[in-house]
Backbone as a printed PyTorch tensor [residue, N CA C, xyz], in Angstrom:
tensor([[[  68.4070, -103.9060,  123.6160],
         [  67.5330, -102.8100,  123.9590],
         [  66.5550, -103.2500,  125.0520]],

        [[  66.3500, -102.7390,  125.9150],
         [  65.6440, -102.8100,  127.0660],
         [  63.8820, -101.4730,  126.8290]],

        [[  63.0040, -102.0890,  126.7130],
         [  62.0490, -101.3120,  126.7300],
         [  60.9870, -100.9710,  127.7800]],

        [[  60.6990,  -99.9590,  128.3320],
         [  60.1180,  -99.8830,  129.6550],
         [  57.8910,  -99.0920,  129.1290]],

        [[  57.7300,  -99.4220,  129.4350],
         [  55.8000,  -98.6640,  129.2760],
         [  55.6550,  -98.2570,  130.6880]],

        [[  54.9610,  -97.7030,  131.0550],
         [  54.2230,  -97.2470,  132.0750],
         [  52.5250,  -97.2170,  131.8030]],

        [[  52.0350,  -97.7240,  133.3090],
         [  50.6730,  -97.5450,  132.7810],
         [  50.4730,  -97.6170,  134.3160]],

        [[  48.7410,  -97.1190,  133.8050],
         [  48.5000,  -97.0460,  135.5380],
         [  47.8890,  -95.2550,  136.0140]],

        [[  48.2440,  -94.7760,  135.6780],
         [  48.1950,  -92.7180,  135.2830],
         [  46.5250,  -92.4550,  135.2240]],

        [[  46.3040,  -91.3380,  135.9310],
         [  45.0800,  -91.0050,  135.4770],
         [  44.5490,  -90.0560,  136.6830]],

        [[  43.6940,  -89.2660,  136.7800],
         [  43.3090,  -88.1550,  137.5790],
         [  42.6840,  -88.9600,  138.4640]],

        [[  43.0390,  -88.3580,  139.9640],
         [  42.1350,  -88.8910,  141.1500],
         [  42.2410,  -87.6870,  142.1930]],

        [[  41.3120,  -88.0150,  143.3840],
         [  40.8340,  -86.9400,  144.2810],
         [  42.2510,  -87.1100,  145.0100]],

        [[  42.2710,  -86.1460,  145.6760],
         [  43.2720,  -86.0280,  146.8950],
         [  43.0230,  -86.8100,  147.6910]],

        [[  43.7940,  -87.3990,  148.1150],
         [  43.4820,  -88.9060,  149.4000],
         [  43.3310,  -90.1610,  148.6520]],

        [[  42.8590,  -89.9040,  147.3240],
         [  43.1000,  -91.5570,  146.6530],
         [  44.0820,  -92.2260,  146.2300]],

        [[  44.0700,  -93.4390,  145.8360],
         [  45.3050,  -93.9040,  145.3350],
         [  44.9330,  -94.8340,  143.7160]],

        [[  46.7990,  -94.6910,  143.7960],
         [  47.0100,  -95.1930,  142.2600],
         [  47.7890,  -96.3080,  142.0840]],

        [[  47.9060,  -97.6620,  141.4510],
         [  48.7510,  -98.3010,  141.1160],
         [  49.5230,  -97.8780,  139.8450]],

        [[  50.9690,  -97.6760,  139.9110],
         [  51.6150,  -97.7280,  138.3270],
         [  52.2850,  -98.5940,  138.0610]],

        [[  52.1370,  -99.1580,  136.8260],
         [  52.4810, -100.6180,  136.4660],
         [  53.8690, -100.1630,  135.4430]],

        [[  55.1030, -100.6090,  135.8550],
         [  56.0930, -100.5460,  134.1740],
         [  56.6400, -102.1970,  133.9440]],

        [[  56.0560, -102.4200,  132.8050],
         [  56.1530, -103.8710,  131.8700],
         [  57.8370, -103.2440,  131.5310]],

        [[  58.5320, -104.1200,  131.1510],
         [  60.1940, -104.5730,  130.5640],
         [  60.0460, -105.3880,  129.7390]],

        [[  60.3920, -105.2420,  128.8620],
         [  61.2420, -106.2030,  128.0710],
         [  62.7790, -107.0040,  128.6080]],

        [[  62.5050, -107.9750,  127.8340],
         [  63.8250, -109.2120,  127.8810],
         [  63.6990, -109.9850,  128.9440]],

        [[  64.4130, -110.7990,  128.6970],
         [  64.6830, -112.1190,  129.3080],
         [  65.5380, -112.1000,  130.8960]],

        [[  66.0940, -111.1160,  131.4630],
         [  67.3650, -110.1070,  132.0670],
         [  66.4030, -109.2370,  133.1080]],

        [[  65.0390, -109.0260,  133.1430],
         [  64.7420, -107.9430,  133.7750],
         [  65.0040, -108.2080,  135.6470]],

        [[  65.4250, -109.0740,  136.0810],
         [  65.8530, -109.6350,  137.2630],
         [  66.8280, -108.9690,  137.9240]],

        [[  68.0110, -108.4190,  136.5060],
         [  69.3000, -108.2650,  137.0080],
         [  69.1970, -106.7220,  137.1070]],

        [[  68.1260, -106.5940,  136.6320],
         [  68.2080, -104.6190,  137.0270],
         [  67.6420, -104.2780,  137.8630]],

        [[  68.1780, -102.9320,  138.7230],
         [  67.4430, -102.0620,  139.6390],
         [  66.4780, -101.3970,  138.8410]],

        [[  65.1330, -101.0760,  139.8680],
         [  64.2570, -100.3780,  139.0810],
         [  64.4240,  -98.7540,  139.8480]],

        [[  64.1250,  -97.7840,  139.2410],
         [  63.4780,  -96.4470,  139.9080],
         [  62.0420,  -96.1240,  139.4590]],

        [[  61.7500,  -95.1480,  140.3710],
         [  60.7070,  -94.4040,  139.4070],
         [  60.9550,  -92.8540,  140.0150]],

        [[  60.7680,  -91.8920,  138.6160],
         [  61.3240,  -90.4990,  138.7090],
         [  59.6580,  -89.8250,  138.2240]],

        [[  59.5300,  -88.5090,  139.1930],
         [  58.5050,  -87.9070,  138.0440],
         [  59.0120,  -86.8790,  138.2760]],

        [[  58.3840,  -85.8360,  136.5540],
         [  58.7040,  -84.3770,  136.5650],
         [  57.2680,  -83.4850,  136.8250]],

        [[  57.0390,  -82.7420,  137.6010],
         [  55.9250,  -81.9640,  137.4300],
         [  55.8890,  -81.0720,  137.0740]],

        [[  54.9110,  -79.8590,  135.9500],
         [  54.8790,  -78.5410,  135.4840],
         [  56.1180,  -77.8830,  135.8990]],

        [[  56.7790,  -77.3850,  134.9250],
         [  57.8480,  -76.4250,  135.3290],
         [  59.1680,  -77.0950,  136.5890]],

        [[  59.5000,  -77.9690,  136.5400],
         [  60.2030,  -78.5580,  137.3470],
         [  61.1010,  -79.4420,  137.1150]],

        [[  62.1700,  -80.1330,  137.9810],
         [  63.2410,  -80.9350,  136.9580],
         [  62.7100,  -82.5630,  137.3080]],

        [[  63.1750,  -83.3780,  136.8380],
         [  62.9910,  -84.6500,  136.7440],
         [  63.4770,  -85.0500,  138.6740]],

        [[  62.7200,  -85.9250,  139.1250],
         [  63.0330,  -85.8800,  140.4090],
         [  62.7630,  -87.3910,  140.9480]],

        [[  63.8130,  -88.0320,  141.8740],
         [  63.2700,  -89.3300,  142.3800],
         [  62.4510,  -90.1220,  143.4980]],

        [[  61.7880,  -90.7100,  143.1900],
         [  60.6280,  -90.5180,  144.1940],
         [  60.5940,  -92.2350,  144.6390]],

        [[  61.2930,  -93.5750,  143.9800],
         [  61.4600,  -94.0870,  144.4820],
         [  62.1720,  -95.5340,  143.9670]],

        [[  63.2680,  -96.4740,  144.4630],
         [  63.6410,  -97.4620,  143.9060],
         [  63.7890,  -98.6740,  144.6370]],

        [[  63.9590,  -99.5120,  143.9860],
         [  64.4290, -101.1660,  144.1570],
         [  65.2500, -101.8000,  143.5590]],

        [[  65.7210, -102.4240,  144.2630],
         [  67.2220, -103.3690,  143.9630],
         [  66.6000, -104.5440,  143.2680]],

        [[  68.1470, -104.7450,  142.5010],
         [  67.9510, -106.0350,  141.5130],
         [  67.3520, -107.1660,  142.1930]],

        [[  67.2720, -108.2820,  141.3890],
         [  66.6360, -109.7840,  141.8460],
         [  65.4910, -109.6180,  143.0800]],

        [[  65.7540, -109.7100,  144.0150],
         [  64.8760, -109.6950,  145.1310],
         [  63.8780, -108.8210,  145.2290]],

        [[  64.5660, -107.7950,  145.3330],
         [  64.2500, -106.0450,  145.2890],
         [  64.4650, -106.0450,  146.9380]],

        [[  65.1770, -106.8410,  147.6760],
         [  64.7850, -106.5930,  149.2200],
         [  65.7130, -105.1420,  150.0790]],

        [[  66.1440, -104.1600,  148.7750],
         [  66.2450, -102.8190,  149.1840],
         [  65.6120, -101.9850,  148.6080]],

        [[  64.8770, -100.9490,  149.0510],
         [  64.1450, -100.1440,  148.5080],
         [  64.3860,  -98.9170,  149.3460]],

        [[  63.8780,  -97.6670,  148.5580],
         [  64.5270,  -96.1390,  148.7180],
         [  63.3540,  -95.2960,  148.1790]],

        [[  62.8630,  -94.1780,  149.2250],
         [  62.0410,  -93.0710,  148.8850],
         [  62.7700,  -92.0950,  148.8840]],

        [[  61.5370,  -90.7630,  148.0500],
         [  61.9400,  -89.5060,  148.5510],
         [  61.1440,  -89.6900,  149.5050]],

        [[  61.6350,  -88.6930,  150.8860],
         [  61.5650,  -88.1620,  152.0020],
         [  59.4640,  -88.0800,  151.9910]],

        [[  59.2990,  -87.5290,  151.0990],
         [  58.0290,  -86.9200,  150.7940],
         [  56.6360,  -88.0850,  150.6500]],

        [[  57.0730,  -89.1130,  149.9310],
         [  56.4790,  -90.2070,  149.8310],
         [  56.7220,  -91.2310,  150.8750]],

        [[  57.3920,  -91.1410,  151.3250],
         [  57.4690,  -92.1450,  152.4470],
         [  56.3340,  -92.6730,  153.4320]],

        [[  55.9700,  -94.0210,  153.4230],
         [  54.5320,  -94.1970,  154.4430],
         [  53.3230,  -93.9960,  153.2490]],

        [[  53.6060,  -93.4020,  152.4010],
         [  52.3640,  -93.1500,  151.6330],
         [  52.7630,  -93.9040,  149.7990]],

        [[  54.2570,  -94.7000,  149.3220],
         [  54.2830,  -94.6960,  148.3720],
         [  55.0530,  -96.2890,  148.1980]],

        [[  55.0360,  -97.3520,  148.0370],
         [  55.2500,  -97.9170,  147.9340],
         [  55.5340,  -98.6880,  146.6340]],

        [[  56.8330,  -99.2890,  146.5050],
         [  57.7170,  -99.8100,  145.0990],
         [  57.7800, -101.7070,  145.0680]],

        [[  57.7480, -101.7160,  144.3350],
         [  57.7270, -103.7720,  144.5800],
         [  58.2390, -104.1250,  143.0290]],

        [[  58.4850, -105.1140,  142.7230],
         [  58.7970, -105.5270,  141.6080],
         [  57.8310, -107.2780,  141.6340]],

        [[  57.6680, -108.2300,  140.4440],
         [  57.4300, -109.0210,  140.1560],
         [  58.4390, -109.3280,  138.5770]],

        [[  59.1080, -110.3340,  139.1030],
         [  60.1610, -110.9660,  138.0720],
         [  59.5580, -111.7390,  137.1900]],

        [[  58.5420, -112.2500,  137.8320],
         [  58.3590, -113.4850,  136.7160],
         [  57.1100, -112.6610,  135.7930]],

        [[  56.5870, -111.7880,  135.8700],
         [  55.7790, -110.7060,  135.0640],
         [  56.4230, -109.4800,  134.5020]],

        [[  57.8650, -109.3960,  134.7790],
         [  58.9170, -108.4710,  133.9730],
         [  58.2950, -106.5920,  134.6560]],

        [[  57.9230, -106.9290,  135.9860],
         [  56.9960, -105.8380,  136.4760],
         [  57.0300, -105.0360,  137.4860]],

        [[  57.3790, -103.8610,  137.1970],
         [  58.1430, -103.1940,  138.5610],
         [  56.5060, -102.1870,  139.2190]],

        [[  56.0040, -102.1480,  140.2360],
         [  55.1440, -101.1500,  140.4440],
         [  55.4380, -100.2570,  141.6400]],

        [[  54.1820,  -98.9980,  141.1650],
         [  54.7830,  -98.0330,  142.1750],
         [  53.2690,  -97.8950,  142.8990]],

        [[  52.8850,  -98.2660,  144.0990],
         [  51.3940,  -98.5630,  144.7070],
         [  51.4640,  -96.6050,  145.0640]],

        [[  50.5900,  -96.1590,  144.8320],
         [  50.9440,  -94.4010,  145.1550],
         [  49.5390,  -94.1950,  146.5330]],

        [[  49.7690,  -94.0790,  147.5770],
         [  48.3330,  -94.2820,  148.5950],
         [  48.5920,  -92.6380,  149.1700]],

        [[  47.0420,  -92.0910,  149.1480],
         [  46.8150,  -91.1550,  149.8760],
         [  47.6520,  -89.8490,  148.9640]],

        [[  47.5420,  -89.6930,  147.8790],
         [  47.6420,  -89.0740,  147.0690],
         [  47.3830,  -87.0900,  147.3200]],

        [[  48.6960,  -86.7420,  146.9520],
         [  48.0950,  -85.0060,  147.4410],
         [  48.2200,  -84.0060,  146.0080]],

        [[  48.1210,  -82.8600,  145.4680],
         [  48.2950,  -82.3790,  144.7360],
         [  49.6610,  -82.3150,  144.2050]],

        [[  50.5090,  -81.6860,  145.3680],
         [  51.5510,  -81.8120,  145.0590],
         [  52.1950,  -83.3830,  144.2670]],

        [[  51.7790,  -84.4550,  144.5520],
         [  52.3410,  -85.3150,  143.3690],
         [  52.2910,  -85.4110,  142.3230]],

        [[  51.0850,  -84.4140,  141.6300],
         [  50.7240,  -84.3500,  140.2380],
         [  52.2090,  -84.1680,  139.3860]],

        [[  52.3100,  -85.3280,  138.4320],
         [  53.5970,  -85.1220,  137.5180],
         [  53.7580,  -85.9590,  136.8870]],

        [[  54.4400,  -86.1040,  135.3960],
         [  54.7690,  -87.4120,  135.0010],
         [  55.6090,  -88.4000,  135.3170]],

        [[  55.2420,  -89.5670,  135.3960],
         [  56.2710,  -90.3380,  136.3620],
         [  56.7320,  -91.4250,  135.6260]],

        [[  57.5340,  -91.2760,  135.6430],
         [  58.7690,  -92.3560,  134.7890],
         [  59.3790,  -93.5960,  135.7520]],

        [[  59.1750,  -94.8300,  134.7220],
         [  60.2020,  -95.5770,  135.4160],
         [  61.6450,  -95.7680,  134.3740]],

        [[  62.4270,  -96.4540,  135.3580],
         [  64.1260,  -96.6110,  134.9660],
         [  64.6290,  -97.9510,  134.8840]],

        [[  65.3250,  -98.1460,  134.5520],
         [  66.3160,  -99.3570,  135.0780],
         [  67.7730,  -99.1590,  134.6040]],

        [[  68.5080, -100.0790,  135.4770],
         [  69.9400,  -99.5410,  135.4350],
         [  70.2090, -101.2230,  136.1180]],

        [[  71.4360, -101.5850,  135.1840],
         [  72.0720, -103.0360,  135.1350],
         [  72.9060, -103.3930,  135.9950]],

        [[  72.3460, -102.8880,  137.3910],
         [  73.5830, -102.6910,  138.5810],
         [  72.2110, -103.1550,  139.7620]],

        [[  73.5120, -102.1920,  140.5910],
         [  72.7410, -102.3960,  141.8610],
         [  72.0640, -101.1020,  142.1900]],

        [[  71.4060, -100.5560,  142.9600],
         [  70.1570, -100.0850,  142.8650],
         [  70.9290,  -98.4640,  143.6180]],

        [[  70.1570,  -97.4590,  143.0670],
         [  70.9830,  -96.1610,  143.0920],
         [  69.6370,  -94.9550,  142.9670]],

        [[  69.6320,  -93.9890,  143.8880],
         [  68.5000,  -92.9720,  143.8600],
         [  69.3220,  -91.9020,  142.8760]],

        [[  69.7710,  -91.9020,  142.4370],
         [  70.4160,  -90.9440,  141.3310],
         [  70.0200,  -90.8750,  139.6310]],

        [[  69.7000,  -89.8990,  139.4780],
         [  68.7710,  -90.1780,  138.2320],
         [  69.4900,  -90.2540,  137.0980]],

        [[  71.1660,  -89.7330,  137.0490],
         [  71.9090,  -90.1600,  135.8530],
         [  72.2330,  -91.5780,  136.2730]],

        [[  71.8980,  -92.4190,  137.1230],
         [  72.6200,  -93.8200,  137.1020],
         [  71.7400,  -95.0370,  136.3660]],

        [[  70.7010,  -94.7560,  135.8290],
         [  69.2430,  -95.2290,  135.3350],
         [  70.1710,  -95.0170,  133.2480]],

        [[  69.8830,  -96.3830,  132.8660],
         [  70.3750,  -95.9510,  131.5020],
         [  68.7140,  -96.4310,  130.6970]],

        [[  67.7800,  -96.9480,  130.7590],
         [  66.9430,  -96.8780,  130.6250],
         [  65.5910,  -95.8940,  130.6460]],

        [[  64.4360,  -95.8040,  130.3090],
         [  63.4830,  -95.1760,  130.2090],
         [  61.9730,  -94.7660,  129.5380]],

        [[  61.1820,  -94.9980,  130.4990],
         [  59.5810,  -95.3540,  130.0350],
         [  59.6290,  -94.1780,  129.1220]],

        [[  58.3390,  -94.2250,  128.4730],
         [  57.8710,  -92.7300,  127.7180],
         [  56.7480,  -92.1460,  129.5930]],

        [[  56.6330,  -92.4100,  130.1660],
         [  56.2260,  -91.8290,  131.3980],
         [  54.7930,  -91.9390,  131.3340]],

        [[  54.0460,  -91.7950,  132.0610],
         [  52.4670,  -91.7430,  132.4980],
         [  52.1770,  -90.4290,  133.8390]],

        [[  51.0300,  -90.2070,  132.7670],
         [  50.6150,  -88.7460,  133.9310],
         [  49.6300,  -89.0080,  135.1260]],

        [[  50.0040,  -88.0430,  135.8500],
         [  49.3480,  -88.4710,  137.4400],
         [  49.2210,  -87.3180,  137.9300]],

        [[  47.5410,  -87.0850,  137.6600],
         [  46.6760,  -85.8070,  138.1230],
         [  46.0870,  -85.8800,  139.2290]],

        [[  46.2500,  -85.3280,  140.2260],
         [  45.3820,  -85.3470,  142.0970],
         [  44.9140,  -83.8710,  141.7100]],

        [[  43.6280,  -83.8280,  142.3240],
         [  42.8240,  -82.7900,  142.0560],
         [  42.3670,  -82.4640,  143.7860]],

        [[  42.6250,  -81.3350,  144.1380],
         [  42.2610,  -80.6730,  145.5390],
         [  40.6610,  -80.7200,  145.7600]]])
């Protein structure tokens, strides 16, 4: 079993930023790609950004975050983060991270893992 937390969530102004932290379990967390997906009010689960196993030296946005959202991992802290800068309303949503025992994939059925998610409120 692979266990994922999220932390990091919490209301900020428009233009600020957020770090989100997801801790893993096991000994293995090296060999997985990470994502991170959020859903907002009334909306479907959506991907917003990932990294490749070991290194992480591929990484993948949505279109939307790009320049403003940045993904990194730390192996030896079992720690994938999502740096969120310049924050707009529209990102308000819960945001989940993933992992998947491959190589690294923006597709949200390819993720067999999953945080309980953390909320992320931007206020206009």
């Amino acid at each position: 079993q692979v266990q994922l937390v999220e932390s990091g969530g919490g209301l900020v102004q428009a233009g600020g930023s957020l770090r989100l932290s997801c801790a893993a379990s096991g000994r293995t967390f090296s060999s997985f790609a990470m994502g991170w997906f959020r859903q907002g009010p009334g909306k479907e689960r959506e991907f917003v950004a990932a990294i490749g196993r070991n290194g992480g030296g591929n990484t993948y946005y949505k279109d939307s975050v790009k320049g403003r959202f940045t993904i990194s991992r730390d192996n030896a802290k079992n720690t994938v983060y999502l740096q969120m800068n310049s924050l707009k309303p529209e990102d308000t949503a819960v945001y989940y991270c993933a992992a998947r025992p491959s190589v690294v994939t923006t597709a949200l059925g390819g993720y067999d893992y999953w945080g309980q998610g953390t909320q992320v409120t931007v206020s206009s």
